[in-house]
Amino acid sequence: MYLTREEEAILNGELGYPYALAMKVITTVGDSLGAERLIPVVHAHVSGISYFNIGDAGLEFIESLATSNARFQVFTTANPYAVIIDSSYGSLPEDVRSKQLKIINYLRGMGARAFTCAPYYVRRPSYGEHLAWAESNAVLFANSLIGAWSNREGGPLALLEGLLGKTYAAGVHLREGRSPKCVTSIKTEGSVSFFHLSLIGLKIGELCPDSIPFVEGLEGVSEEGIRAFLASFGSTSNAPMVVFNKLTPDSQELLENSDIEERFSISLGDLREVLLDFKEARESGGILYFIGCPHLSPGEFAHLLGRLRSVGKRDSSMGELWLGVSDTVSLDEEITNYLGRIGVRVVKGMCPVTTKLSLVGIKYVVTDSGKALHYMPKLAGVKVVIKDREEILREFLRG
Amino acid sequence: MKTYEVLRIYGFENVCGELKVSTHPFSFLGDVVVENAEVKGVGSIARSVLVVPALVGSTVGPYVLYALSRRGLAPKALVTKSVDPTLVAGCVLAGVSLYKFVSSAADFNELKTLEGLNACIEGNILKIG
């Protein structure tokens, strides 16, 4: 890979250990993927923030950078951290909380602006912008809906790219890297709920585990609906992008220049078997209702608050409802207190999916997210049932 | 002895270890137990030459590979059909050699029957048995 004189100097340690490490890792990745040069990015987004995911090894890695005066050179956001609030279920062990707080503080010290898995609501990229993002749903959103350009970076790689403000010119940073390889036609009747879009996303991810799909049949779906699809798709596929017919910028041009290798057709009926698999036996107690994976958009959050404000009374001992949003969302004390009385908690900057919820006695999570369905049994140690958002609200409010 | 063609992406030119094979893609995050390097259906991948079609899912995977490495439980080498930036970054940070499987799909499917044998990668050749 060609490096400028300045980049060579950084590689040789002129700016110190963190930047030399960043240059070494980024150029090695770039070389292995055939990149010829580095390119500037305007926004980095780091994943791997929950202590439960990265453990002591991850904490020590971040600590080693932060204590060596590493600072992000471009606008940088980070994924949400483990849920460290006190809830009616109990609290996480003190050593977990303190290690999680260390991770947060190190990243803030390095210049992280927000903690959320939806960085596009903190700073929405522009068409054609180069990014270094690591959260799969965010990468898929940026490439597929905005037409920004980001590879699906590993968590530590995006962190190192934020330190340099650069990435390698390969993958979807090049036009030829954005070509779809499989076509998937979806047959639906009438409107499709987020819940169904989540299931379709999981299925298409299984069909196209390492190639960009061209998806037909979702032309009328809202941006938030496509977001639900993408979050699920990213759980079962490695692809950094989905080309949606008429929704993705330049979709026709990308299809015309592609070399399609596989074709699939699926209908909602094909998912019936999957739905039956998800019908978990409901255990007594330890139920959590969770909406906000990925973090809610401002519109979704306002809509849910509107619904919940008219509730009146509810027995909060019958399980809580957690709403996941960015830590940049502000909420006045009066609403927070009211929500608390009916068992609703707004978990700002946090992620229940990457929190070992079994440690606080939660056994069973009801959610509308295919991504949560995919990861929570493994990461949170709970059983998960996926339902339509309206159905979740009805069940929660019934208590 | 069986031989297959691979392409070195990162790491050593010569690596040997016990052959472990996953016939399905898996995710480092969630599918690997960091404490003992166990993968469901595969067993311990510690210090192995691990063959897997692809590593999928979370971008947090590199931290898991890094944590395995810090515990001395990382595979010595990874051989995959699909190479992506997340995987390469994880291998660089963890010091795990990474190779792309170049031989045919039929050859790849045959590898499961050789699991448990000694596997050595020399240059761009994977030798088993």
Coordinates of C-alpha atoms in Angstrom, one line a residue, chain A:
Chain A
M1 CA 0.0 0.0 0.0
Y2 CA 1.2 3.5 -0.8
L3 CA 1.8 5.6 2.3
T4 CA 2.5 9.3 2.3
R5 CA 5.6 10.6 4.1
E6 CA 3.4 11.7 7.0
E7 CA 1.7 8.2 7.2
E8 CA 5.1 6.5 7.2
A9 CA 6.2 8.7 10.1
I10 CA 3.2 7.8 12.1
L11 CA 3.8 4.1 11.4
N12 CA 7.4 4.6 12.6
G13 CA 6.1 6.0 15.9
E14 CA 6.4 9.7 15.5
L15 CA 3.1 10.4 17.2
G16 CA 3.5 7.6 19.8
Y17 CA 2.3 4.1 20.4
P18 CA -1.5 4.4 19.9
Y19 CA -1.2 6.0 16.4
A20 CA 1.6 3.6 15.3
L21 CA -0.5 0.6 16.4
A22 CA -3.5 2.1 14.5
M23 CA -1.4 2.6 11.4
K24 CA 0.0 -0.9 11.6
V25 CA -3.4 -2.6 12.0
I26 CA -5.2 -0.5 9.4
T27 CA -2.4 -0.9 6.7
T28 CA -2.2 -4.7 7.4
V29 CA -6.0 -5.0 6.9
G30 CA -5.8 -2.8 3.9
D31 CA -2.9 -4.7 2.3
S32 CA -4.7 -8.0 2.9
L33 CA -7.8 -6.7 1.1
G34 CA -5.8 -5.2 -1.8
A35 CA -6.1 -1.5 -0.8
E36 CA -3.7 0.8 -2.6
R37 CA -3.9 3.8 -0.3
L38 CA -5.6 5.2 2.8
I39 CA -8.5 7.6 2.5
P40 CA -9.9 10.1 5.1
V41 CA -13.1 9.4 7.0
V42 CA -15.4 12.0 8.5
H43 CA -17.0 9.8 11.2
A44 CA -15.9 6.8 13.1
H45 CA -18.2 4.6 15.1
V46 CA -16.8 2.1 17.6
S47 CA -18.4 -1.2 18.7
G48 CA -17.4 -3.5 21.5
I49 CA -18.3 -1.3 24.5
S50 CA -20.2 -3.6 26.8
Y51 CA -17.9 -5.1 29.4
F52 CA -19.8 -8.4 29.0
N53 CA -18.7 -8.6 25.4
I54 CA -15.1 -7.5 25.6
G55 CA -14.1 -8.5 29.1
D56 CA -10.9 -7.7 30.8
A57 CA -8.9 -8.1 27.6
G58 CA -11.0 -5.5 25.8
L59 CA -10.9 -3.1 28.8
E60 CA -7.1 -3.4 29.0
F61 CA -6.8 -2.7 25.2
I62 CA -8.9 0.5 25.4
E63 CA -7.1 1.5 28.7
S64 CA -3.7 1.1 27.0
L65 CA -4.7 3.5 24.3
A66 CA -6.5 6.0 26.5
T67 CA -3.7 6.2 29.0
S68 CA -1.2 6.8 26.2
N69 CA -3.0 10.0 25.3
A70 CA -4.8 8.7 22.3
R71 CA -7.5 11.1 21.0
F72 CA -10.0 10.7 18.2
Q73 CA -9.1 12.9 15.2
V74 CA -12.6 12.8 13.7
F75 CA -16.2 12.9 14.9
T76 CA -16.5 9.6 16.8
T77 CA -19.4 7.8 18.4
A78 CA -19.6 4.5 20.2
N79 CA -22.0 1.7 20.7
P80 CA -24.1 1.5 23.9
Y81 CA -22.8 -0.1 27.0
A82 CA -24.3 -2.7 29.4
V83 CA -27.4 -1.6 31.4
I84 CA -26.0 -0.4 34.7
I85 CA -29.1 1.2 36.1
D86 CA -30.8 0.0 39.3
S87 CA -34.1 -1.6 38.3
S88 CA -36.8 -3.6 40.0
Y89 CA -35.0 -6.7 38.9
G90 CA -31.8 -5.8 40.9
S91 CA -28.4 -4.5 40.1
L92 CA -25.3 -5.9 38.4
P93 CA -22.3 -6.9 40.5
E94 CA -20.2 -3.9 41.6
D95 CA -17.0 -5.0 39.8
V96 CA -18.9 -5.3 36.5
R97 CA -20.4 -1.8 37.0
S98 CA -17.0 -0.3 37.9
K99 CA -15.3 -1.9 34.9
Q100 CA -18.1 -0.8 32.6
L101 CA -17.7 2.8 33.9
K102 CA -14.0 2.6 33.2
I103 CA -14.6 1.7 29.6
I104 CA -17.1 4.6 29.2
N105 CA -14.8 7.1 30.8
Y106 CA -11.8 6.0 28.7
L107 CA -13.8 6.4 25.5
R108 CA -15.2 9.8 26.6
G109 CA -11.7 10.9 27.4
M110 CA -10.6 9.9 23.9
G111 CA -13.4 12.1 22.6
A112 CA -16.4 9.8 22.0
R113 CA -19.4 12.1 21.5
A114 CA -22.3 9.7 22.1
F115 CA -23.2 6.1 23.0
T116 CA -25.7 4.5 20.7
C117 CA -26.1 1.8 18.1
A118 CA -27.9 4.3 15.9
P119 CA -25.2 6.9 15.2
Y120 CA -27.1 8.0 12.1
Y121 CA -29.5 9.8 14.5
V122 CA -26.7 11.6 16.2
R123 CA -25.0 12.7 13.0
R124 CA -26.6 11.6 9.8
P125 CA -24.0 11.0 7.1
S126 CA -24.3 12.4 3.6
Y127 CA -24.4 10.6 0.3
G128 CA -20.9 9.6 -0.8
E129 CA -19.3 10.3 2.6
H130 CA -16.5 7.8 3.7
L131 CA -17.0 6.4 7.2
A132 CA -15.3 4.0 9.5
W133 CA -18.2 2.3 11.3
A134 CA -18.3 -0.9 13.2
E135 CA -21.9 -1.5 14.4
S136 CA -23.5 -3.8 11.8
N137 CA -26.9 -2.2 11.7
A138 CA -25.4 1.2 11.4
V139 CA -23.0 0.2 8.6
L140 CA -25.9 -1.4 6.7
F141 CA -28.1 1.7 7.2
A142 CA -25.4 4.1 6.0
N143 CA -24.5 2.1 2.9
S144 CA -28.0 0.8 2.0
L145 CA -30.2 3.8 2.7
I146 CA -28.0 6.9 2.6
G147 CA -25.4 5.9 0.0
A148 CA -22.5 6.7 2.4
W149 CA -19.5 4.4 2.2
S150 CA -18.4 2.2 5.2
N151 CA -16.9 -1.2 5.4
R152 CA -18.2 -3.3 8.3
E153 CA -15.2 -2.8 10.5
G154 CA -14.4 -4.7 13.6
G155 CA -14.9 -2.8 16.9
P156 CA -11.1 -2.2 17.6
L157 CA -10.4 -1.4 14.0
A158 CA -13.0 1.4 13.9
L159 CA -11.5 2.7 17.2
L160 CA -8.1 2.8 15.6
E161 CA -9.5 4.4 12.5
G162 CA -11.0 7.1 14.6
L163 CA -7.6 7.8 16.0
L164 CA -6.1 8.3 12.6
G165 CA -9.2 9.7 10.8
K166 CA -8.4 7.3 8.0
T167 CA -9.3 4.0 6.6
Y168 CA -8.1 1.7 3.7
A169 CA -9.5 2.1 0.2
A170 CA -11.0 -1.3 -0.3
G171 CA -14.4 -3.1 0.0
V172 CA -17.4 -0.9 -0.3
H173 CA -15.2 2.2 -0.4
L174 CA -14.8 1.3 -4.0
R175 CA -17.7 1.2 -6.4
E176 CA -16.9 -2.3 -7.6
G177 CA -17.2 -3.5 -3.9
R178 CA -20.8 -2.4 -3.8
S179 CA -22.2 -4.8 -6.4
P180 CA -24.9 -7.2 -5.3
K181 CA -24.3 -11.0 -5.9
C182 CA -27.6 -12.5 -5.0
V183 CA -31.2 -11.4 -5.8
T184 CA -34.0 -12.0 -3.3
S185 CA -37.6 -11.3 -4.3
I186 CA -40.0 -10.9 -1.3
K187 CA -43.7 -11.6 -1.8
T188 CA -45.9 -9.8 0.7
E189 CA -49.6 -9.0 0.9
G190 CA -50.6 -5.6 2.3
S191 CA -48.5 -3.7 4.8
V192 CA -45.6 -5.5 6.6
S193 CA -44.9 -5.0 10.3
F194 CA -41.5 -4.4 11.8
F195 CA -41.8 -7.8 13.3
H196 CA -42.2 -9.5 9.9
L197 CA -39.4 -7.3 8.5
S198 CA -37.1 -8.5 11.3
L199 CA -37.9 -12.2 10.4
I200 CA -37.4 -11.5 6.7
G201 CA -34.0 -9.9 7.5
L202 CA -32.9 -12.9 9.4
K203 CA -33.9 -15.3 6.6
I204 CA -32.2 -13.3 3.8
G205 CA -29.1 -13.1 5.9
E206 CA -29.0 -16.9 6.1
L207 CA -29.5 -17.1 2.3
C208 CA -26.8 -14.5 1.6
P209 CA -24.3 -15.0 4.4
D210 CA -21.3 -13.3 2.8
S211 CA -22.6 -11.4 -0.3
I212 CA -24.5 -8.2 -0.9
P213 CA -28.2 -9.0 -1.8
F214 CA -30.4 -7.1 -4.2
V215 CA -33.8 -7.1 -2.5
E216 CA -37.1 -6.6 -4.5
G217 CA -40.5 -6.3 -2.9
L218 CA -40.0 -3.8 -0.1
E219 CA -40.3 -0.7 -2.2
G220 CA -43.1 0.9 -0.1
V221 CA -41.6 0.2 3.4
S222 CA -40.6 3.1 5.6
E223 CA -37.0 3.9 6.6
E224 CA -37.6 2.7 10.1
G225 CA -39.0 -0.6 8.8
I226 CA -36.0 -1.1 6.5
R227 CA -33.9 -0.4 9.6
A228 CA -35.6 -3.3 11.5
F229 CA -34.9 -5.5 8.4
L230 CA -31.2 -4.5 8.3
A231 CA -30.5 -5.0 12.0
S232 CA -31.8 -8.6 11.7
F233 CA -30.0 -9.2 8.4
G234 CA -26.7 -8.1 10.0
S235 CA -27.0 -10.8 12.7
T236 CA -27.0 -13.7 10.2
S237 CA -24.9 -12.2 7.3
N238 CA -21.5 -10.6 7.0
A239 CA -22.4 -8.4 4.1
P240 CA -22.0 -4.6 4.7
M241 CA -24.8 -3.5 2.4
V242 CA -28.1 -4.5 1.0
V243 CA -29.2 -3.0 -2.3
F244 CA -33.0 -2.3 -2.1
N245 CA -34.8 -1.8 -5.3
K246 CA -35.7 1.9 -5.7
L247 CA -34.7 2.7 -2.0
T248 CA -30.9 2.4 -2.2
P249 CA -29.3 5.4 -4.0
D250 CA -28.0 4.2 -7.4
S251 CA -29.8 0.8 -7.0
Q252 CA -30.4 0.3 -10.7
E253 CA -26.9 1.2 -11.6
L254 CA -25.5 -1.2 -9.0
L255 CA -27.7 -4.0 -10.3
E256 CA -26.8 -3.3 -13.9
N257 CA -23.1 -3.6 -13.1
S258 CA -23.4 -6.7 -11.0
D259 CA -22.7 -10.4 -11.6
I260 CA -25.6 -12.2 -10.0
E261 CA -24.7 -15.6 -8.7
E262 CA -27.8 -16.7 -6.9
R263 CA -31.6 -16.0 -6.9
F264 CA -34.1 -16.6 -4.1
S265 CA -37.8 -16.0 -3.6
I266 CA -39.4 -15.9 -0.2
S267 CA -42.9 -15.2 1.1
L268 CA -44.2 -14.5 4.6
G269 CA -45.6 -18.1 4.5
D270 CA -42.1 -19.4 4.4
L271 CA -41.5 -17.8 7.8
R272 CA -44.4 -19.7 9.5
E273 CA -42.1 -22.5 10.5
V274 CA -39.6 -20.0 12.0
L275 CA -42.4 -18.4 14.0
L276 CA -43.5 -21.7 15.5
D277 CA -39.9 -22.3 16.6
F278 CA -40.0 -19.0 18.5
K279 CA -43.0 -19.9 20.6
E280 CA -41.2 -20.3 23.9
A281 CA -42.9 -21.6 27.0
R282 CA -43.6 -18.6 29.3
E283 CA -42.0 -18.9 32.7
S284 CA -43.4 -17.3 35.8
G285 CA -41.7 -14.1 36.8
G286 CA -38.6 -12.3 35.5
I287 CA -40.2 -10.9 32.4
L288 CA -38.8 -7.9 30.6
Y289 CA -40.5 -6.1 27.7
F290 CA -37.9 -4.4 25.5
I291 CA -38.3 -2.1 22.5
G292 CA -35.3 -0.3 21.0
C293 CA -32.9 -2.7 19.3
P294 CA -31.5 -0.9 17.4
H295 CA -32.0 2.3 19.5
L296 CA -35.3 4.1 18.7
S297 CA -35.5 6.9 16.2
P298 CA -36.7 10.2 17.6
G299 CA -40.1 9.6 15.8
E300 CA -40.5 6.1 17.2
F301 CA -39.6 7.3 20.7
A302 CA -42.0 10.3 20.6
H303 CA -44.8 7.9 19.4
L304 CA -44.2 5.4 22.2
L305 CA -44.1 8.2 24.8
G306 CA -47.4 9.5 23.5
R307 CA -48.9 6.0 23.8
L308 CA -47.6 5.5 27.3
R309 CA -48.5 9.0 28.7
S310 CA -52.2 8.1 28.4
V311 CA -51.9 4.9 30.5
G312 CA -52.8 6.1 34.0
K313 CA -52.1 3.3 36.4
R314 CA -50.3 0.0 36.1
D315 CA -48.9 -2.5 38.5
S316 CA -45.1 -2.1 37.9
S317 CA -44.4 -5.4 39.7
M318 CA -45.6 -7.2 36.6
G319 CA -42.4 -6.6 34.7
E320 CA -40.8 -3.5 33.3
L321 CA -40.7 -2.1 29.7
W322 CA -37.3 -0.8 28.7
L323 CA -37.0 1.6 25.8
G324 CA -33.5 1.8 24.2
V325 CA -32.3 5.2 23.0
S326 CA -29.1 7.2 22.5
D327 CA -27.5 8.9 25.6
T328 CA -28.0 12.2 23.7
V329 CA -31.8 12.0 24.1
S330 CA -33.0 14.3 26.9
L331 CA -36.1 13.6 29.0
D332 CA -37.5 15.9 31.7
E333 CA -37.8 14.7 35.2
E334 CA -41.6 14.8 35.4
I335 CA -41.9 12.3 32.5
T336 CA -39.1 10.1 33.8
N337 CA -40.9 9.9 37.2
Y338 CA -44.2 9.2 35.6
L339 CA -42.7 6.4 33.4
G340 CA -41.0 4.9 36.4
R341 CA -44.4 4.7 38.2
I342 CA -45.8 2.5 35.4
G343 CA -42.7 0.4 35.1
V344 CA -41.1 2.0 32.0
R345 CA -37.4 2.8 32.0
V346 CA -35.6 4.7 29.2
V347 CA -32.2 3.0 29.0
K348 CA -30.1 5.8 27.5
G349 CA -26.8 4.9 25.9
M350 CA -27.3 1.3 27.1
C351 CA -28.0 -2.1 25.5
P352 CA -29.9 -4.9 27.2
V353 CA -28.8 -7.3 24.4
T354 CA -25.2 -7.1 25.5
T355 CA -26.0 -7.2 29.2
K356 CA -26.0 -10.5 31.1
L357 CA -29.6 -10.0 32.2
S358 CA -29.7 -13.4 33.9
L359 CA -27.5 -12.0 36.6
V360 CA -30.4 -9.8 37.8
G361 CA -33.0 -12.5 37.6
I362 CA -34.5 -11.7 34.2
K363 CA -35.5 -15.0 32.5
Y364 CA -37.7 -14.0 29.6
V365 CA -37.6 -11.1 27.2
V366 CA -40.4 -10.0 24.9
T367 CA -39.2 -7.9 22.0
D368 CA -39.9 -6.9 18.4
S369 CA -36.3 -7.2 17.3
G370 CA -34.9 -10.0 15.2
K371 CA -31.4 -9.0 16.2
A372 CA -32.3 -9.3 19.9
L373 CA -33.9 -12.6 19.2
H374 CA -30.7 -13.8 17.6
Y375 CA -28.2 -12.6 20.2
M376 CA -30.0 -12.4 23.6
P377 CA -30.2 -16.1 24.4
K378 CA -26.4 -16.3 23.9
L379 CA -25.3 -13.0 25.3
A380 CA -28.0 -12.0 27.8
G381 CA -28.7 -15.5 29.0
V382 CA -32.5 -15.2 28.7
K383 CA -35.3 -16.8 26.6
V384 CA -36.7 -14.5 23.9
V385 CA -40.0 -14.2 22.2
I386 CA -40.5 -11.9 19.3
K387 CA -43.8 -10.1 18.9
D388 CA -45.2 -7.2 17.0
R389 CA -44.6 -3.9 18.7
E390 CA -48.3 -3.2 19.3
E391 CA -48.8 -6.6 20.8
I392 CA -45.9 -6.0 23.2
L393 CA -47.4 -2.7 24.3
R394 CA -50.8 -4.3 24.8
E395 CA -49.4 -7.2 26.8
F396 CA -47.2 -4.9 28.9
L397 CA -50.1 -2.5 29.7
R398 CA -52.4 -5.4 30.5
G399 CA -49.7 -6.3 33.1

